[in-house]
mmCIF file of N, CA and C in Angstrom:
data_model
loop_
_atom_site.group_PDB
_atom_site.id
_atom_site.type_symbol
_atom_site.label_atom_id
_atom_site.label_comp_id
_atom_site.label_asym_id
_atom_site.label_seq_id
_atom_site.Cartn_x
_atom_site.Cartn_y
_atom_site.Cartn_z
ATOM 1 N N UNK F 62 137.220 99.515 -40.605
ATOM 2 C CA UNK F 62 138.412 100.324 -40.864
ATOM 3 C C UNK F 62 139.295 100.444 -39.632
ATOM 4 N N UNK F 63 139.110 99.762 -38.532
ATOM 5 C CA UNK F 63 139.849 99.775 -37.278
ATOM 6 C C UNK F 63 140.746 98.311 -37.478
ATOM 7 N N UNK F 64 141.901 98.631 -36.961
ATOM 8 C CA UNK F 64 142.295 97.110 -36.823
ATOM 9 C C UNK F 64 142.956 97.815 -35.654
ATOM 10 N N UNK F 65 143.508 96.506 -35.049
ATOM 11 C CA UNK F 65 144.700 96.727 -33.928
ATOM 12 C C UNK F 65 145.500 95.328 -33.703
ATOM 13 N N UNK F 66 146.771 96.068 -33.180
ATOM 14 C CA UNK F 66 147.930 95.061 -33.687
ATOM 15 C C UNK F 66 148.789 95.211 -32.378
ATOM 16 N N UNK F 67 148.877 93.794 -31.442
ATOM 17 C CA UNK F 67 149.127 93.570 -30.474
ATOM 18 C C UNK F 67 150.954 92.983 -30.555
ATOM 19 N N UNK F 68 151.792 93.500 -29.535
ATOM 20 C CA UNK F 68 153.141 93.388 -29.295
ATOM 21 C C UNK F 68 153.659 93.253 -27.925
ATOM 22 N N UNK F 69 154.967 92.493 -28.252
ATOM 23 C CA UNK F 69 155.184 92.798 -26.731
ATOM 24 C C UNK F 69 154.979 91.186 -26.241
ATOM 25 N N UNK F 70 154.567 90.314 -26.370
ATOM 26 C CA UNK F 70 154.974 88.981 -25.786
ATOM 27 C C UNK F 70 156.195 88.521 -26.108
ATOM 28 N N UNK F 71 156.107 87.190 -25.377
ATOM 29 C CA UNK F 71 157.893 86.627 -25.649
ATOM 30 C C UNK F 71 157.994 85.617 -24.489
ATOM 31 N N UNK F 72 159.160 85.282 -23.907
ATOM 32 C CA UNK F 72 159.361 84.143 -22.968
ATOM 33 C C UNK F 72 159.993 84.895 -21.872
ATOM 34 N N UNK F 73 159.169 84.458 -20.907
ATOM 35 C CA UNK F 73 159.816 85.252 -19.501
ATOM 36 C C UNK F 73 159.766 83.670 -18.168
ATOM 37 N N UNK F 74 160.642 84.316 -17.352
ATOM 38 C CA UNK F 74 160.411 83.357 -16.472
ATOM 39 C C UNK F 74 159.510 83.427 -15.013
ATOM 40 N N UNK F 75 159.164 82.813 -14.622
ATOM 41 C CA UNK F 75 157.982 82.615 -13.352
ATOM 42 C C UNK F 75 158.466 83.815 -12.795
ATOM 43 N N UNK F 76 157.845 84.243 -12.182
ATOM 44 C CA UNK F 76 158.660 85.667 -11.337
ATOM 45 C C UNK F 76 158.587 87.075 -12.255
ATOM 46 N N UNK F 77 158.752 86.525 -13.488
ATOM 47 C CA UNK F 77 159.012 87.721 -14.084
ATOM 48 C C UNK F 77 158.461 88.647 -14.826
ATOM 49 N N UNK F 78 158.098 89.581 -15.799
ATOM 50 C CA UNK F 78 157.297 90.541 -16.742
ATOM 51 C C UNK F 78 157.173 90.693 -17.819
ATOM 52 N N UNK F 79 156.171 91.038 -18.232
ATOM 53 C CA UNK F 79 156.445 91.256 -19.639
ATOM 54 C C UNK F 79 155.333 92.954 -20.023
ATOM 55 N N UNK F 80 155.347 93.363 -20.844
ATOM 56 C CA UNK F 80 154.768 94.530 -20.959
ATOM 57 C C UNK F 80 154.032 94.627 -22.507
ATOM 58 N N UNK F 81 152.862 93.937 -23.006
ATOM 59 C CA UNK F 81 152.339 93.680 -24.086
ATOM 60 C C UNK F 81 151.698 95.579 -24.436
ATOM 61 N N UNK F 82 151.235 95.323 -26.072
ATOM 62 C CA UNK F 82 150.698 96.781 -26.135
ATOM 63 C C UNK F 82 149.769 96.137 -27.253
ATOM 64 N N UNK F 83 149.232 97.156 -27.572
ATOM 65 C CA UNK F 83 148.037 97.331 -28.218
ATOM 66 C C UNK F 83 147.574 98.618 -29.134
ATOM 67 N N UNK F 84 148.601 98.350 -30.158
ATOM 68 C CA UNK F 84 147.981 99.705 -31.019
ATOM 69 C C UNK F 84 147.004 99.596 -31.878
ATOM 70 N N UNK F 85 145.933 100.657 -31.883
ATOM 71 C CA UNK F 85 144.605 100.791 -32.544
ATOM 72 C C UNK F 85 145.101 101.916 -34.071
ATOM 73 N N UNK F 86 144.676 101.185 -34.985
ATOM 74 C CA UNK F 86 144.436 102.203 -35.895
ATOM 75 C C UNK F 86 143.055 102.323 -36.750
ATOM 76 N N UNK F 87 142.701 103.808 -36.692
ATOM 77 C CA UNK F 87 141.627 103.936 -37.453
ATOM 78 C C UNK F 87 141.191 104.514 -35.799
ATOM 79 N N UNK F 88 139.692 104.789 -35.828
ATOM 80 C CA UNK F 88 138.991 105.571 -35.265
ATOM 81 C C UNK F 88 138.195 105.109 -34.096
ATOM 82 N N UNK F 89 138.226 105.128 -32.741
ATOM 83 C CA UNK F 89 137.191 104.355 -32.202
ATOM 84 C C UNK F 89 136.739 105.813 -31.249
ATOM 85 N N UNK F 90 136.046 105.530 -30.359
ATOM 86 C CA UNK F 90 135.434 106.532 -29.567
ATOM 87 C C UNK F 90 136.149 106.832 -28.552
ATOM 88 N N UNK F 91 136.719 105.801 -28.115
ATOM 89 C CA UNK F 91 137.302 105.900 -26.535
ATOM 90 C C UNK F 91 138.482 104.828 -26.792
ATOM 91 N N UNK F 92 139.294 104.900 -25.841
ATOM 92 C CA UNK F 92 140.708 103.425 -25.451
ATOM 93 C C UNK F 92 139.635 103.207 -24.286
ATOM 94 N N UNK F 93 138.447 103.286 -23.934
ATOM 95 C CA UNK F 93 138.153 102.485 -22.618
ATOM 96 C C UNK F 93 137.025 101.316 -23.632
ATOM 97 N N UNK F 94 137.522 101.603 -24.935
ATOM 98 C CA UNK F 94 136.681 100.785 -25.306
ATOM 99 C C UNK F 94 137.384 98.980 -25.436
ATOM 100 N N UNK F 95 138.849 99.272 -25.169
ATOM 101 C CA UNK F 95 140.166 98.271 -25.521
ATOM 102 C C UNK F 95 139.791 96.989 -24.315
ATOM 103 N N UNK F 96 139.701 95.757 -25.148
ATOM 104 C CA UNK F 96 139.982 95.267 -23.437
ATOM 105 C C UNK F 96 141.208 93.674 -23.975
ATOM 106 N N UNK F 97 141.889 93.217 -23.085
ATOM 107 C CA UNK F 97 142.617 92.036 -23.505
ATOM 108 C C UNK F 97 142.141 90.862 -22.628
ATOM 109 N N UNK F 98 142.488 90.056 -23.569
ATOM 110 C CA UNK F 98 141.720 88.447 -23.540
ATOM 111 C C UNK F 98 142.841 87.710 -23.644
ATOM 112 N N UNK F 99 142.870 86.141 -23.087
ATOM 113 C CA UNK F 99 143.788 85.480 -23.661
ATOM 114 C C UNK F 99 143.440 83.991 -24.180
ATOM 115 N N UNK F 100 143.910 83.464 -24.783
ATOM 116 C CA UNK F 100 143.430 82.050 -24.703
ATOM 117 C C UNK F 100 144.741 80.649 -25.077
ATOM 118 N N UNK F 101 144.788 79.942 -24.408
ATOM 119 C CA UNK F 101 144.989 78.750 -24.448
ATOM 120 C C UNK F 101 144.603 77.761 -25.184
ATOM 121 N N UNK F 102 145.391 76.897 -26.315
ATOM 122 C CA UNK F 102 144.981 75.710 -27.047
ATOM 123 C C UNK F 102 143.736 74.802 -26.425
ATOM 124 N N UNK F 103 142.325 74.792 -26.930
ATOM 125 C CA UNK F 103 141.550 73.593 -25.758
ATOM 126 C C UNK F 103 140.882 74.460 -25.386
ATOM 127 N N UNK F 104 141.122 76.052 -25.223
ATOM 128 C CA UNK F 104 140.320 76.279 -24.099
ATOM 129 C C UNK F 104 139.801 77.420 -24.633
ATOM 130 N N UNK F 105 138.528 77.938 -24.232
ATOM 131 C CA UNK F 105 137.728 79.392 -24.586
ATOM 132 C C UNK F 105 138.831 80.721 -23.968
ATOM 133 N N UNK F 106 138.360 81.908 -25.293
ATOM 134 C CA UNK F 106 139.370 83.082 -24.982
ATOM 135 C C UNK F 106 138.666 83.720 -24.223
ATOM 136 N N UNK F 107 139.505 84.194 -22.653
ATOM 137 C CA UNK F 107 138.812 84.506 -21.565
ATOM 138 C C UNK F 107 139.308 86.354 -21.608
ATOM 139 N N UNK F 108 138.214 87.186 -20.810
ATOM 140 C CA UNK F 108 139.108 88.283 -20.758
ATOM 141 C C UNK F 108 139.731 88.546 -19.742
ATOM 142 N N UNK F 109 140.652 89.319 -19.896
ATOM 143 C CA UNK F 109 141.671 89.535 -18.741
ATOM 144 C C UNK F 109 141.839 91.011 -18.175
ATOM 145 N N UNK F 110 141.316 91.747 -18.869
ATOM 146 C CA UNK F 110 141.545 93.177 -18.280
ATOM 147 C C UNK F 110 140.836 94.446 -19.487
ATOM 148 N N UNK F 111 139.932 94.944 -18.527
ATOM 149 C CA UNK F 111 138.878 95.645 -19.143
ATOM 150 C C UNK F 111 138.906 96.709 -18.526
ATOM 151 N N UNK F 112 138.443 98.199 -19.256
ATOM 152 C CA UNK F 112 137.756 99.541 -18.191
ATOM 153 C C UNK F 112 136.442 99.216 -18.661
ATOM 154 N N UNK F 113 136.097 99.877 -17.249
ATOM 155 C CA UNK F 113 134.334 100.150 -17.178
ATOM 156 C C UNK F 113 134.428 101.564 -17.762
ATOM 157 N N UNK F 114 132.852 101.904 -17.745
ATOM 158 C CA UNK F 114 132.600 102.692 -18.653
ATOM 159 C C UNK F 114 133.084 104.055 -18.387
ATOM 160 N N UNK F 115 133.268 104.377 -16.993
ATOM 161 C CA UNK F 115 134.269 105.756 -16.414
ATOM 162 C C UNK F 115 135.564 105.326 -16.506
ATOM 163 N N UNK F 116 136.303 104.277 -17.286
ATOM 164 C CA UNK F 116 137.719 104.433 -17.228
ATOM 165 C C UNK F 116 138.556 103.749 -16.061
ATOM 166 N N UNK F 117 137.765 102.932 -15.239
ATOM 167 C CA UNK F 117 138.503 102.496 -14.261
ATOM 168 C C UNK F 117 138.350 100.879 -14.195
ATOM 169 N N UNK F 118 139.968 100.719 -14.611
ATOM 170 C CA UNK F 118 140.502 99.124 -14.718
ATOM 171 C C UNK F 118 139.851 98.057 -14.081
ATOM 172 N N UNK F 119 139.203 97.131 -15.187
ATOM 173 C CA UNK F 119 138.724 95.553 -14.263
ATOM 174 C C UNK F 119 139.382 94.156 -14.663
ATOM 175 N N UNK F 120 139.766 93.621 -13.775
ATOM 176 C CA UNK F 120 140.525 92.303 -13.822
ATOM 177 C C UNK F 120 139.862 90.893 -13.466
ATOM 178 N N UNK F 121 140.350 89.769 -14.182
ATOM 179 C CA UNK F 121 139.801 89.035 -14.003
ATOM 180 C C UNK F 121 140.649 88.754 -12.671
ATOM 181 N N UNK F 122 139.856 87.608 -11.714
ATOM 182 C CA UNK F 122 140.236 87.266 -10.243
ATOM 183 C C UNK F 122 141.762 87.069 -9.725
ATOM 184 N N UNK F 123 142.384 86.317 -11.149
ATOM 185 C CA UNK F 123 143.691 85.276 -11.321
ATOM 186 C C UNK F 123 144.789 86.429 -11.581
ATOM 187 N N UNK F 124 144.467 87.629 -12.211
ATOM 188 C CA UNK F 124 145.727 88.640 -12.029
ATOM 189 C C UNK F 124 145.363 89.574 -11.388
ATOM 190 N N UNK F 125 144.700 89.549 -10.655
ATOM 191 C CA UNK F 125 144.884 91.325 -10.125
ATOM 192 C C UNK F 125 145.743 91.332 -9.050
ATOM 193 N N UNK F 126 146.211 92.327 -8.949
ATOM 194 C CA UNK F 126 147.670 92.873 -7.663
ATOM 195 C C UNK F 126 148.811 92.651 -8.493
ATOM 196 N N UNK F 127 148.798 91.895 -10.197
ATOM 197 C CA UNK F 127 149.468 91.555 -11.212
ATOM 198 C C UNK F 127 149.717 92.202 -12.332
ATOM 199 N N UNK F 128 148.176 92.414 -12.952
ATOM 200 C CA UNK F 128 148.549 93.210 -14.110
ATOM 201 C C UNK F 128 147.735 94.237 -14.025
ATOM 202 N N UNK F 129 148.428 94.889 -14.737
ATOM 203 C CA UNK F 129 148.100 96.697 -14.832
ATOM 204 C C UNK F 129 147.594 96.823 -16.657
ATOM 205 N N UNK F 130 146.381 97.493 -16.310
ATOM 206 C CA UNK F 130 145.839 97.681 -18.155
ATOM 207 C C UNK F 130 145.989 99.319 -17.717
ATOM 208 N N UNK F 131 146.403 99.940 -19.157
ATOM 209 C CA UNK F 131 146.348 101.557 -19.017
ATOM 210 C C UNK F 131 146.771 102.067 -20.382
ATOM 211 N N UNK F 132 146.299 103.268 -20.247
ATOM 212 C CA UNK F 132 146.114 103.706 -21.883
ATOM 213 C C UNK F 132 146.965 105.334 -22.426
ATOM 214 N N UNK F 133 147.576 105.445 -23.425
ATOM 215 C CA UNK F 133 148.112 106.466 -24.097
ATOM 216 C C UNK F 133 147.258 106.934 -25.057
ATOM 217 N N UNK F 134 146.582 107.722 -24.523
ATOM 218 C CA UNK F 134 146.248 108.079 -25.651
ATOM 219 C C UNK F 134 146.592 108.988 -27.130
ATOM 220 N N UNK F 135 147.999 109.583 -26.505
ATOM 221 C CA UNK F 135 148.745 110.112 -27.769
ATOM 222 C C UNK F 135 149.189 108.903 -28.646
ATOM 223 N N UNK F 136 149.455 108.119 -27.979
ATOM 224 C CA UNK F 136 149.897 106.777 -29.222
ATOM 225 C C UNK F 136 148.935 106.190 -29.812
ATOM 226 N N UNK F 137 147.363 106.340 -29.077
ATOM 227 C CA UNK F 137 146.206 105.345 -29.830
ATOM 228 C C UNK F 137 146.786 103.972 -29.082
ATOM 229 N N UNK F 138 147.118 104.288 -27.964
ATOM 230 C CA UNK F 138 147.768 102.257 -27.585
ATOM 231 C C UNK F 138 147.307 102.108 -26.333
ATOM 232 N N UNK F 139 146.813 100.762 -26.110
ATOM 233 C CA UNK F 139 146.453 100.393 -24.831
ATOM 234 C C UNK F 139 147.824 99.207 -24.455
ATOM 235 N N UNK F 140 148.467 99.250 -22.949
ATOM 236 C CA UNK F 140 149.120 98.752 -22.839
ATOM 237 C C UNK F 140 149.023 97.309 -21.551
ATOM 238 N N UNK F 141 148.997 96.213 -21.324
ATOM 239 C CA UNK F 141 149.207 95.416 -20.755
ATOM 240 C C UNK F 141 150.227 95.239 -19.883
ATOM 241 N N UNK F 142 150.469 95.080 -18.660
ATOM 242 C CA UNK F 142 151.913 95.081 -17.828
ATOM 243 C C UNK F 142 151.440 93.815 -16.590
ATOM 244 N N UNK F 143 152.180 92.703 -17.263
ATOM 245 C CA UNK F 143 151.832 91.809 -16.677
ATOM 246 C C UNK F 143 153.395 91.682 -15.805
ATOM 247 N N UNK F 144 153.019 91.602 -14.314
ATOM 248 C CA UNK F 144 153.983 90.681 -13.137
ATOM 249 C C UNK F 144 154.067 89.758 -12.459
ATOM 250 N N UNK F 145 155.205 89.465 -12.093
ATOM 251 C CA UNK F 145 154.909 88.006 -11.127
ATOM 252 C C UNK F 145 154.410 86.803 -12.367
ATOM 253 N N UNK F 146 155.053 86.699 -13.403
ATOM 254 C CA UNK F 146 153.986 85.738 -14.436
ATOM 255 C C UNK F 146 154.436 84.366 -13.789
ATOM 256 N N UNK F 147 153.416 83.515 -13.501
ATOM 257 C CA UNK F 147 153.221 82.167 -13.693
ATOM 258 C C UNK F 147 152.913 81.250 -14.561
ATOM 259 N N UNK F 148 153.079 79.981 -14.713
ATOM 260 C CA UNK F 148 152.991 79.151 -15.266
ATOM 261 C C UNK F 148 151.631 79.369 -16.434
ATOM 262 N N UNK F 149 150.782 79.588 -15.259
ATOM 263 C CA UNK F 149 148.919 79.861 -16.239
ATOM 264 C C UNK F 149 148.995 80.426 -16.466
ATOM 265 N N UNK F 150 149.927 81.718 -17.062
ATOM 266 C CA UNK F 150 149.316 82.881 -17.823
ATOM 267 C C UNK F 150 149.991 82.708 -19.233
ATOM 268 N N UNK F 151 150.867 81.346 -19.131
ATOM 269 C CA UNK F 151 150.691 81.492 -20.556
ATOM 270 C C UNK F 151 149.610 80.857 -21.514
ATOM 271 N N UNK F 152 149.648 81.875 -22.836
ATOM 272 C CA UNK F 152 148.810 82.079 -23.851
ATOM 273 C C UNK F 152 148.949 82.811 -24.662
ATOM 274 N N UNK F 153 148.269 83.041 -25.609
ATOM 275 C CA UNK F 153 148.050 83.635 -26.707
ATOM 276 C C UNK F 153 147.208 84.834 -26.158
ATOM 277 N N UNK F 154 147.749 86.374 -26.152
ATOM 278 C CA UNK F 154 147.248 87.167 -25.609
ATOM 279 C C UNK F 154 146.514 87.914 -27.075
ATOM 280 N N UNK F 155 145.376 88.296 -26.702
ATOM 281 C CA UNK F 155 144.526 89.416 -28.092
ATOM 282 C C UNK F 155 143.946 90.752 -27.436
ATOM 283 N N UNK F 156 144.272 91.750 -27.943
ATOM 284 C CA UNK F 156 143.166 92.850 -27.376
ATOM 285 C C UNK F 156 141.701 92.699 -28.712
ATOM 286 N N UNK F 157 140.597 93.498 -28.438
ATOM 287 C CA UNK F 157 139.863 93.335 -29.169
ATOM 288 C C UNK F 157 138.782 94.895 -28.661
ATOM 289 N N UNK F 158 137.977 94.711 -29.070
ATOM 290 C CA UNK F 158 136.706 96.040 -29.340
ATOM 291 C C UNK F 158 135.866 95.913 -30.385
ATOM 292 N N UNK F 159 135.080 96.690 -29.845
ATOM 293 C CA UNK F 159 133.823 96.437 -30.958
ATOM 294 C C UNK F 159 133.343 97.447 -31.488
ATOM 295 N N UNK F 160 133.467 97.644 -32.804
ATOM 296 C CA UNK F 160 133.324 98.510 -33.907
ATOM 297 C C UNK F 160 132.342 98.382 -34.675
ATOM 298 N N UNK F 161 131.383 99.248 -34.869
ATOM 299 C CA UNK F 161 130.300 99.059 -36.390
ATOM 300 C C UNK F 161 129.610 97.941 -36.250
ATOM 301 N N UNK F 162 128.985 97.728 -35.030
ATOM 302 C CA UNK F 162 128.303 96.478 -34.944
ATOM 303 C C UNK F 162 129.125 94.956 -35.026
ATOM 304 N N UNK F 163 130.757 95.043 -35.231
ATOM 305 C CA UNK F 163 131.464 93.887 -35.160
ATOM 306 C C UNK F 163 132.987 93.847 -34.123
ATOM 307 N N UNK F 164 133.126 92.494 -33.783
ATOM 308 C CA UNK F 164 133.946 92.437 -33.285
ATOM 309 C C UNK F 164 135.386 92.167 -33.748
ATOM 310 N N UNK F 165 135.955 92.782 -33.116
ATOM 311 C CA UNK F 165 137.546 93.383 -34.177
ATOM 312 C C UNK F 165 138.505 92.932 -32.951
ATOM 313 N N UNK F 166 139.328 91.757 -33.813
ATOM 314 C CA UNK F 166 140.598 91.309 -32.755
ATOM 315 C C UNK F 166 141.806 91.599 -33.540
ATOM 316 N N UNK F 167 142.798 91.028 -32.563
ATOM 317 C CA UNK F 167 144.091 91.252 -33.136
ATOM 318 C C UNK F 167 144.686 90.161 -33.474
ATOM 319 N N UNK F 168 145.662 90.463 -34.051
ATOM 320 C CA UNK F 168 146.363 88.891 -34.265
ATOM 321 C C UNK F 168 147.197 87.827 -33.250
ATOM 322 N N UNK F 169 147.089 88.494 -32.251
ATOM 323 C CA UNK F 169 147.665 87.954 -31.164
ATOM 324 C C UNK F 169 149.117 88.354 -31.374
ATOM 325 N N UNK F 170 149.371 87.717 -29.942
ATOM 326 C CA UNK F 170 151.057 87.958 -29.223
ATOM 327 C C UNK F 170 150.791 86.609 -28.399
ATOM 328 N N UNK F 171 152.006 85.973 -28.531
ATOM 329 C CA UNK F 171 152.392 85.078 -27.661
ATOM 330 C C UNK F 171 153.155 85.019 -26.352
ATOM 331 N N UNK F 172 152.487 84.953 -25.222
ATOM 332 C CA UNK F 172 153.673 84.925 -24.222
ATOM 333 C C UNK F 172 153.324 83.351 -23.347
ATOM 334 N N UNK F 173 154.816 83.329 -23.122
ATOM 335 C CA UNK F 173 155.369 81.555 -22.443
ATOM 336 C C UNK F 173 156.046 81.942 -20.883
ATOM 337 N N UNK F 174 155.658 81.581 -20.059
ATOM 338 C CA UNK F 174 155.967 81.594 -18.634
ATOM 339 C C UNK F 174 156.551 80.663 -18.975
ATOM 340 N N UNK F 175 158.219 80.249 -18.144
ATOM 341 C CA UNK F 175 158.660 78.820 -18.709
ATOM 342 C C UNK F 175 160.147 78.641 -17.946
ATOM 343 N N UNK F 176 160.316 78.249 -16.675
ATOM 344 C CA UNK F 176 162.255 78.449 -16.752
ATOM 345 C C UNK F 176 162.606 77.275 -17.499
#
């Protein structure tokens, strides 16, 4: 009964930002339960930005000092704030969590680094 529905990609150029989100509906325990992944045609969906279990943001190696994960919890939304985007970060971005013994993604958002 949870889904979540990811927004906020689009085409930006090298240098530049984009600010993806992540709204949850239905019931989960925590937003530290939210984490975003991305993946590339060819290639396994990697994650990109997770909280540990006290709430404090983990990044994979390739963005950090880049992107910022952080959460509203009046909206039920976890938000993505990616900077400085390069070439490799584009992909097909998903948040996901795990609910009722299953794993629950989104439908993705697309974002294109690209001048």
């Amino acid at each position: 009964q949870v889904q979540l529905v990811e927004s906020g990609g689009g085409l930006a150029q090298p240098g530049g930002s984009l600010r993806l989100s992540c709204a949850v509906s239905g019931n989960i325990a925590s937003l530290n339960l939210i984490g975003w992944y991305r993946q590339t045609p060819g290639k396994e969906r990697d994650l990109v930005a997770s909280f540990s279990s006290t709430g404090t943001p983990i990044y994979t190696d390739s963005v950090k000092g880049r992107f910022t994960i952080s959460k509203d919890n009046a909206k039920n939304t976890v938000h993505l704030q990616m900077n400085s985007l390069n070439s490799e970060d584009t992909a097909v971005y998903y948040c996901n969590t795990f609910h009722n013994r299953r794993w629950i993604w989104g439908q993705g958002t697309q974002v294109t680094v690209s001048s």
